[in-house]
Each structure stands twice: as C-alpha cells, then as structure tokens.
C-alpha cells in the first residue's frame, strides 16, 4: 500500500487512533456477552467514527475496506439511535471485526510507507510544514473539524448534564480534566469563519465549567453542565451541516 504525503499519513494515523479507541471491543462484549443496554453516547460515537473515516483521504488499496466499514457503521448507528440492543448485537460483532481488520491493514500500510517519500532534510521539513498548514486549514481540509466534533460529542456532556441536574450526582475526579481537554481542543482547532463565534462561546463556557468542576462546586456546576450540553449539541449540529452530513441526533 502506497501512502501519500505527510498530511495524508497524519489523517490516516489520526483516523486509526480514533477508531481503535472508540470502544468497538467493549461494545461488542456489552451486547453479545453481557446482554447490556444501549448507552446514550453509543450512536454519537459510531456516527462520528463513520464521519471521520469518510473525511479522511485513503489510498486506493484501503478504500474498499473503509467503505465496507462505513456501511456497517451506518446500520449500527441507526439501531443504536433506536435503542434496539437485540439488533445492535450482530452489528456490534461485525463492526468490531471490520474495525480490527482495517486497523491491521492501516498498521501494515504505515509500516510499509517508503521513507523515500519523506526526505530527511530541510526540504522535507518545509514540505511537512506546508502539508500541516493545509491539514489545519478548514477551507482546504475538513478532517480536523470532524475530529474535534467527535471528541467533544464523545466526552459525555449529555451524561454529565443528567448527573448534575436530574440525578443529584457528585463531581467525579476526572471531570475537570476531561472538560479541560475538550476546551483545549476546541481552542486549538482552526475553525471556519461560519463556526468561529460559536466555537469561541463554547470554549468560554467550558473554561467556567472546568473551574467549577475543579472546585467540586456542584451548585455552580449544574447550570454550567446544562449550558455546556446545549452548546455542545448546537455546535455539533452546525459542524455536521458545515461538513455536509445530515444529522438526526
């Protein structure tokens, strides 16, 4: 498998990392071994992995395998959205198998990538810098925005909103760190002009939310959890529209 320039290789490596850490193994176990239930974030995670895979630029030798997984993920997300654990079970197994196989194919492709395509000199540094600039330019590449969307939608804002505003739950030790990481990612992303103001507003709320979580102040956390959840949902919908995907969640 011949990979392209540094920007393409970074896209593929990032897509593989997100796919491999999305929890396909544990979801397969939950539905096929533990008779577990569908969780609120399941459909969101599966949908965004599908979106990331579709937005990455794949070499021809991997494209068919990616397309097959995208089809399975579309069916999988639909039954998860419907909360149908019975229908999710066989799709969980199939998605897990295909994710595993694609991951190994990507790993082999990355290992086989010719070092001759990336000369170890000043020209390589210049070219890679240009490739990275193009990768981070949302007008030239939508991939980084899709990655940020997946990360923020998988962070658990819905569950935290419910925990603080419906269940009377407590602040967990990892909450502040998690929200801070999302805030850092939102701040670092090169947003298109149409999304910048909304992203800035979301980042400001996340900063306040992180501070309240770090202080363990449940009373202050509750309204911020609700606001962060609302803004996350709205920004995600706006991103989906900008990326050109239809959204049902």
GROMACS .gro file of C-alpha atoms in nm:
model
  249
    1UNK     CA    1   0.000   0.000   0.000
    2UNK     CA    2   0.149   0.333  -0.107
    3UNK     CA    3   0.065   0.627   0.115
    4UNK     CA    4   0.078   0.988   0.005
    5UNK     CA    5   0.224   1.299   0.164
    6UNK     CA    6   0.262   1.381   0.532
    7UNK     CA    7  -0.087   1.533   0.553
    8UNK     CA    8  -0.250   1.215   0.424
    9UNK     CA    9  -0.043   0.998   0.656
   10UNK     CA   10  -0.142   1.213   0.953
   11UNK     CA   11  -0.509   1.185   0.857
   12UNK     CA   12  -0.487   0.807   0.836
   13UNK     CA   13  -0.296   0.775   1.162
   14UNK     CA   14  -0.546   1.001   1.342
   15UNK     CA   15  -0.846   0.818   1.197
   16UNK     CA   16  -0.696   0.486   1.306
   17UNK     CA   17  -0.628   0.616   1.656
   18UNK     CA   18  -0.985   0.743   1.698
   19UNK     CA   19  -1.134   0.426   1.551
   20UNK     CA   20  -0.923   0.198   1.771
   21UNK     CA   21  -1.013   0.393   2.085
   22UNK     CA   22  -1.385   0.431   2.017
   23UNK     CA   23  -1.475   0.119   2.217
   24UNK     CA   24  -1.584  -0.128   1.948
   25UNK     CA   25  -1.440  -0.417   2.150
   26UNK     CA   26  -1.623  -0.326   2.471
   27UNK     CA   27  -1.947  -0.256   2.285
   28UNK     CA   28  -1.925  -0.599   2.120
   29UNK     CA   29  -1.881  -0.755   2.464
   30UNK     CA   30  -2.162  -0.550   2.613
   31UNK     CA   31  -2.418  -0.651   2.351
   32UNK     CA   32  -2.303  -1.009   2.280
   33UNK     CA   33  -2.171  -1.136   2.614
   34UNK     CA   34  -2.325  -0.923   2.887
   35UNK     CA   35  -2.672  -0.856   2.739
   36UNK     CA   36  -2.612  -0.489   2.815
   37UNK     CA   37  -2.820  -0.188   2.719
   38UNK     CA   38  -2.763   0.082   2.461
   39UNK     CA   39  -2.594   0.388   2.616
   40UNK     CA   40  -2.687   0.747   2.519
   41UNK     CA   41  -2.348   0.817   2.363
   42UNK     CA   42  -2.321   0.495   2.158
   43UNK     CA   43  -2.488   0.623   1.840
   44UNK     CA   44  -2.297   0.952   1.855
   45UNK     CA   45  -1.960   0.779   1.880
   46UNK     CA   46  -2.032   0.534   1.599
   47UNK     CA   47  -2.167   0.810   1.374
   48UNK     CA   48  -1.865   1.030   1.423
   49UNK     CA   49  -1.621   0.748   1.360
   50UNK     CA   50  -1.806   0.695   1.032
   51UNK     CA   51  -1.779   1.067   0.953
   52UNK     CA   52  -1.406   1.073   1.029
   53UNK     CA   53  -1.346   0.769   0.809
   54UNK     CA   54  -1.539   0.932   0.524
   55UNK     CA   55  -1.350   1.261   0.552
   56UNK     CA   56  -1.001   1.106   0.561
   57UNK     CA   57  -0.816   1.066   0.232
   58UNK     CA   58  -0.746   0.693   0.189
   59UNK     CA   59  -0.511   0.517  -0.052
   60UNK     CA   60  -0.687   0.313  -0.318
   61UNK     CA   61  -0.577  -0.017  -0.161
   62UNK     CA   62  -0.764   0.063   0.163
   63UNK     CA   63  -1.064   0.250   0.025
   64UNK     CA   64  -1.288  -0.054  -0.033
   65UNK     CA   65  -1.225  -0.181   0.321
   66UNK     CA   66  -1.306   0.163   0.462
   67UNK     CA   67  -1.624   0.186   0.255
   68UNK     CA   68  -1.743  -0.154   0.382
   69UNK     CA   69  -1.691  -0.046   0.743
   70UNK     CA   70  -1.873   0.284   0.681
   71UNK     CA   71  -2.178   0.092   0.554
   72UNK     CA   72  -2.181  -0.129   0.864
   73UNK     CA   73  -2.138   0.173   1.091
   74UNK     CA   74  -2.436   0.343   0.925
   75UNK     CA   75  -2.659   0.046   1.003
   76UNK     CA   76  -2.507   0.016   1.351
   77UNK     CA   77  -2.569   0.382   1.435
   78UNK     CA   78  -2.931   0.355   1.321
   79UNK     CA   79  -3.017   0.068   1.555
   80UNK     CA   80  -2.824   0.231   1.840
   81UNK     CA   81  -3.020   0.553   1.785
   82UNK     CA   82  -3.338   0.343   1.808
   83UNK     CA   83  -3.213   0.183   2.132
   84UNK     CA   84  -3.251  -0.166   1.984
   85UNK     CA   85  -2.993  -0.376   2.171
   86UNK     CA   86  -3.103  -0.700   2.002
   87UNK     CA   87  -3.048  -0.557   1.655
   88UNK     CA   88  -2.724  -0.394   1.771
   89UNK     CA   89  -2.565  -0.723   1.879
   90UNK     CA   90  -2.476  -0.873   1.537
   91UNK     CA   91  -2.376  -0.531   1.404
   92UNK     CA   92  -2.154  -0.478   1.709
   93UNK     CA   93  -1.973  -0.802   1.630
   94UNK     CA   94  -1.939  -0.716   1.260
   95UNK     CA   95  -1.822  -0.360   1.328
   96UNK     CA   96  -1.567  -0.488   1.580
   97UNK     CA   97  -1.431  -0.744   1.332
   98UNK     CA   98  -1.407  -0.495   1.047
   99UNK     CA   99  -1.252  -0.228   1.271
  100UNK     CA  100  -0.991  -0.482   1.384
  101UNK     CA  101  -0.911  -0.588   1.028
  102UNK     CA  102  -0.891  -0.230   0.899
  103UNK     CA  103  -0.669  -0.132   1.190
  104UNK     CA  104  -0.421  -0.408   1.100
  105UNK     CA  105  -0.430  -0.308   0.733
  106UNK     CA  106  -0.357   0.053   0.827
  107UNK     CA  107  -0.073  -0.054   1.056
  108UNK     CA  108   0.083  -0.257   0.775
  109UNK     CA  109   0.044   0.032   0.532
  110UNK     CA  110   0.207   0.276   0.771
  111UNK     CA  111   0.498   0.038   0.829
  112UNK     CA  112   0.545  -0.013   0.455
  113UNK     CA  113   0.535   0.357   0.371
  114UNK     CA  114   0.851   0.442   0.183
  115UNK     CA  115   1.089   0.676   0.363
  116UNK     CA  116   1.198   0.797   0.019
  117UNK     CA  117   0.872   0.993   0.002
  118UNK     CA  118   0.983   1.199   0.303
  119UNK     CA  119   1.345   1.312   0.250
  120UNK     CA  120   1.517   1.373   0.583
  121UNK     CA  121   1.643   1.722   0.506
  122UNK     CA  122   1.536   2.085   0.509
  123UNK     CA  123   1.309   2.033   0.211
  124UNK     CA  124   1.118   1.766   0.400
  125UNK     CA  125   1.071   1.998   0.696
  126UNK     CA  126   0.940   2.270   0.466
  127UNK     CA  127   0.709   2.034   0.281
  128UNK     CA  128   0.573   1.883   0.601
  129UNK     CA  129   0.513   2.229   0.739
  130UNK     CA  130   0.315   2.316   0.428
  131UNK     CA  131   0.123   1.988   0.449
  132UNK     CA  132   0.038   2.052   0.814
  133UNK     CA  133  -0.079   2.404   0.733
  134UNK     CA  134  -0.306   2.265   0.463
  135UNK     CA  135  -0.433   1.998   0.702
  136UNK     CA  136  -0.525   2.259   0.959
  137UNK     CA  137  -0.687   2.489   0.703
  138UNK     CA  138  -1.060   2.414   0.728
  139UNK     CA  139  -1.119   2.557   0.381
  140UNK     CA  140  -0.872   2.304   0.241
  141UNK     CA  141  -0.948   2.008   0.466
  142UNK     CA  142  -1.248   1.933   0.686
  143UNK     CA  143  -1.080   1.645   0.869
  144UNK     CA  144  -0.956   1.834   1.181
  145UNK     CA  145  -1.301   1.983   1.242
  146UNK     CA  146  -1.458   1.637   1.215
  147UNK     CA  147  -1.204   1.503   1.466
  148UNK     CA  148  -1.282   1.783   1.713
  149UNK     CA  149  -1.654   1.719   1.671
  150UNK     CA  150  -1.611   1.352   1.750
  151UNK     CA  151  -1.401   1.425   2.058
  152UNK     CA  152  -1.644   1.677   2.206
  153UNK     CA  153  -1.952   1.465   2.127
  154UNK     CA  154  -1.793   1.159   2.288
  155UNK     CA  155  -1.691   1.347   2.604
  156UNK     CA  156  -2.020   1.281   2.783
  157UNK     CA  157  -2.187   1.622   2.813
  158UNK     CA  158  -2.531   1.460   2.800
  159UNK     CA  159  -2.449   1.223   3.084
  160UNK     CA  160  -2.292   1.497   3.296
  161UNK     CA  161  -2.595   1.721   3.246
  162UNK     CA  162  -2.821   1.440   3.366
  163UNK     CA  163  -2.591   1.357   3.657
  164UNK     CA  164  -2.586   1.711   3.794
  165UNK     CA  165  -2.937   1.830   3.703
  166UNK     CA  166  -3.152   1.518   3.732
  167UNK     CA  167  -2.969   1.264   3.946
  168UNK     CA  168  -2.816   1.496   4.206
  169UNK     CA  169  -2.480   1.331   4.142
  170UNK     CA  170  -2.138   1.434   4.262
  171UNK     CA  171  -1.835   1.569   4.078
  172UNK     CA  172  -1.601   1.287   3.973
  173UNK     CA  173  -1.221   1.319   3.997
  174UNK     CA  174  -1.170   1.307   3.619
  175UNK     CA  175  -1.448   1.553   3.523
  176UNK     CA  176  -1.243   1.873   3.526
  177UNK     CA  177  -0.953   1.719   3.334
  178UNK     CA  178  -1.186   1.580   3.069
  179UNK     CA  179  -1.363   1.912   3.010
  180UNK     CA  180  -1.032   2.098   3.009
  181UNK     CA  181  -0.904   1.868   2.735
  182UNK     CA  182  -1.213   1.933   2.526
  183UNK     CA  183  -1.170   2.308   2.583
  184UNK     CA  184  -0.806   2.287   2.474
  185UNK     CA  185  -0.903   2.100   2.159
  186UNK     CA  186  -1.185   2.342   2.073
  187UNK     CA  187  -0.949   2.636   2.125
  188UNK     CA  188  -0.670   2.482   1.916
  189UNK     CA  189  -0.890   2.390   1.619
  190UNK     CA  190  -0.872   2.613   1.311
  191UNK     CA  191  -1.243   2.683   1.267
  192UNK     CA  192  -1.409   2.813   0.952
  193UNK     CA  193  -1.545   3.166   0.981
  194UNK     CA  194  -1.903   3.037   0.994
  195UNK     CA  195  -1.831   2.839   1.312
  196UNK     CA  196  -1.569   3.053   1.489
  197UNK     CA  197  -1.802   3.263   1.708
  198UNK     CA  198  -1.999   2.958   1.820
  199UNK     CA  199  -1.678   2.770   1.898
  200UNK     CA  200  -1.541   3.066   2.097
  201UNK     CA  201  -1.859   3.086   2.303
  202UNK     CA  202  -1.844   2.713   2.371
  203UNK     CA  203  -1.479   2.740   2.478
  204UNK     CA  204  -1.567   3.017   2.727
  205UNK     CA  205  -1.840   2.806   2.886
  206UNK     CA  206  -1.602   2.511   2.908
  207UNK     CA  207  -1.348   2.727   3.091
  208UNK     CA  208  -1.607   2.821   3.355
  209UNK     CA  209  -1.732   2.462   3.368
  210UNK     CA  210  -1.379   2.331   3.424
  211UNK     CA  211  -1.316   2.576   3.708
  212UNK     CA  212  -1.639   2.482   3.885
  213UNK     CA  213  -1.564   2.111   3.846
  214UNK     CA  214  -1.211   2.160   3.979
  215UNK     CA  215  -1.359   2.328   4.287
  216UNK     CA  216  -1.613   2.049   4.334
  217UNK     CA  217  -1.888   2.311   4.347
  218UNK     CA  218  -2.196   2.110   4.250
  219UNK     CA  219  -2.435   2.404   4.281
  220UNK     CA  220  -2.231   2.607   4.032
  221UNK     CA  221  -2.163   2.306   3.814
  222UNK     CA  222  -2.529   2.220   3.748
  223UNK     CA  223  -2.630   2.522   3.534
  224UNK     CA  224  -2.295   2.515   3.355
  225UNK     CA  225  -2.344   2.146   3.275
  226UNK     CA  226  -2.680   2.227   3.117
  227UNK     CA  227  -2.539   2.520   2.920
  228UNK     CA  228  -2.233   2.325   2.804
  229UNK     CA  229  -2.455   2.037   2.693
  230UNK     CA  230  -2.681   2.272   2.496
  231UNK     CA  231  -2.390   2.448   2.329
  232UNK     CA  232  -2.213   2.120   2.252
  233UNK     CA  233  -2.529   1.991   2.086
  234UNK     CA  234  -2.580   2.311   1.885
  235UNK     CA  235  -2.216   2.338   1.777
  236UNK     CA  236  -2.213   1.972   1.676
  237UNK     CA  237  -2.523   2.025   1.461
  238UNK     CA  238  -2.361   2.328   1.299
  239UNK     CA  239  -2.043   2.130   1.232
  240UNK     CA  240  -2.243   1.847   1.079
  241UNK     CA  241  -2.417   2.091   0.846
  242UNK     CA  242  -2.083   2.250   0.752
  243UNK     CA  243  -1.928   1.911   0.684
  244UNK     CA  244  -2.219   1.824   0.460
  245UNK     CA  245  -2.363   1.537   0.664
  246UNK     CA  246  -2.726   1.501   0.764
  247UNK     CA  247  -2.775   1.471   1.141
  248UNK     CA  248  -3.053   1.300   1.329
  249UNK     CA  249  -2.910   1.348   1.679
   0.00000   0.00000   0.00000
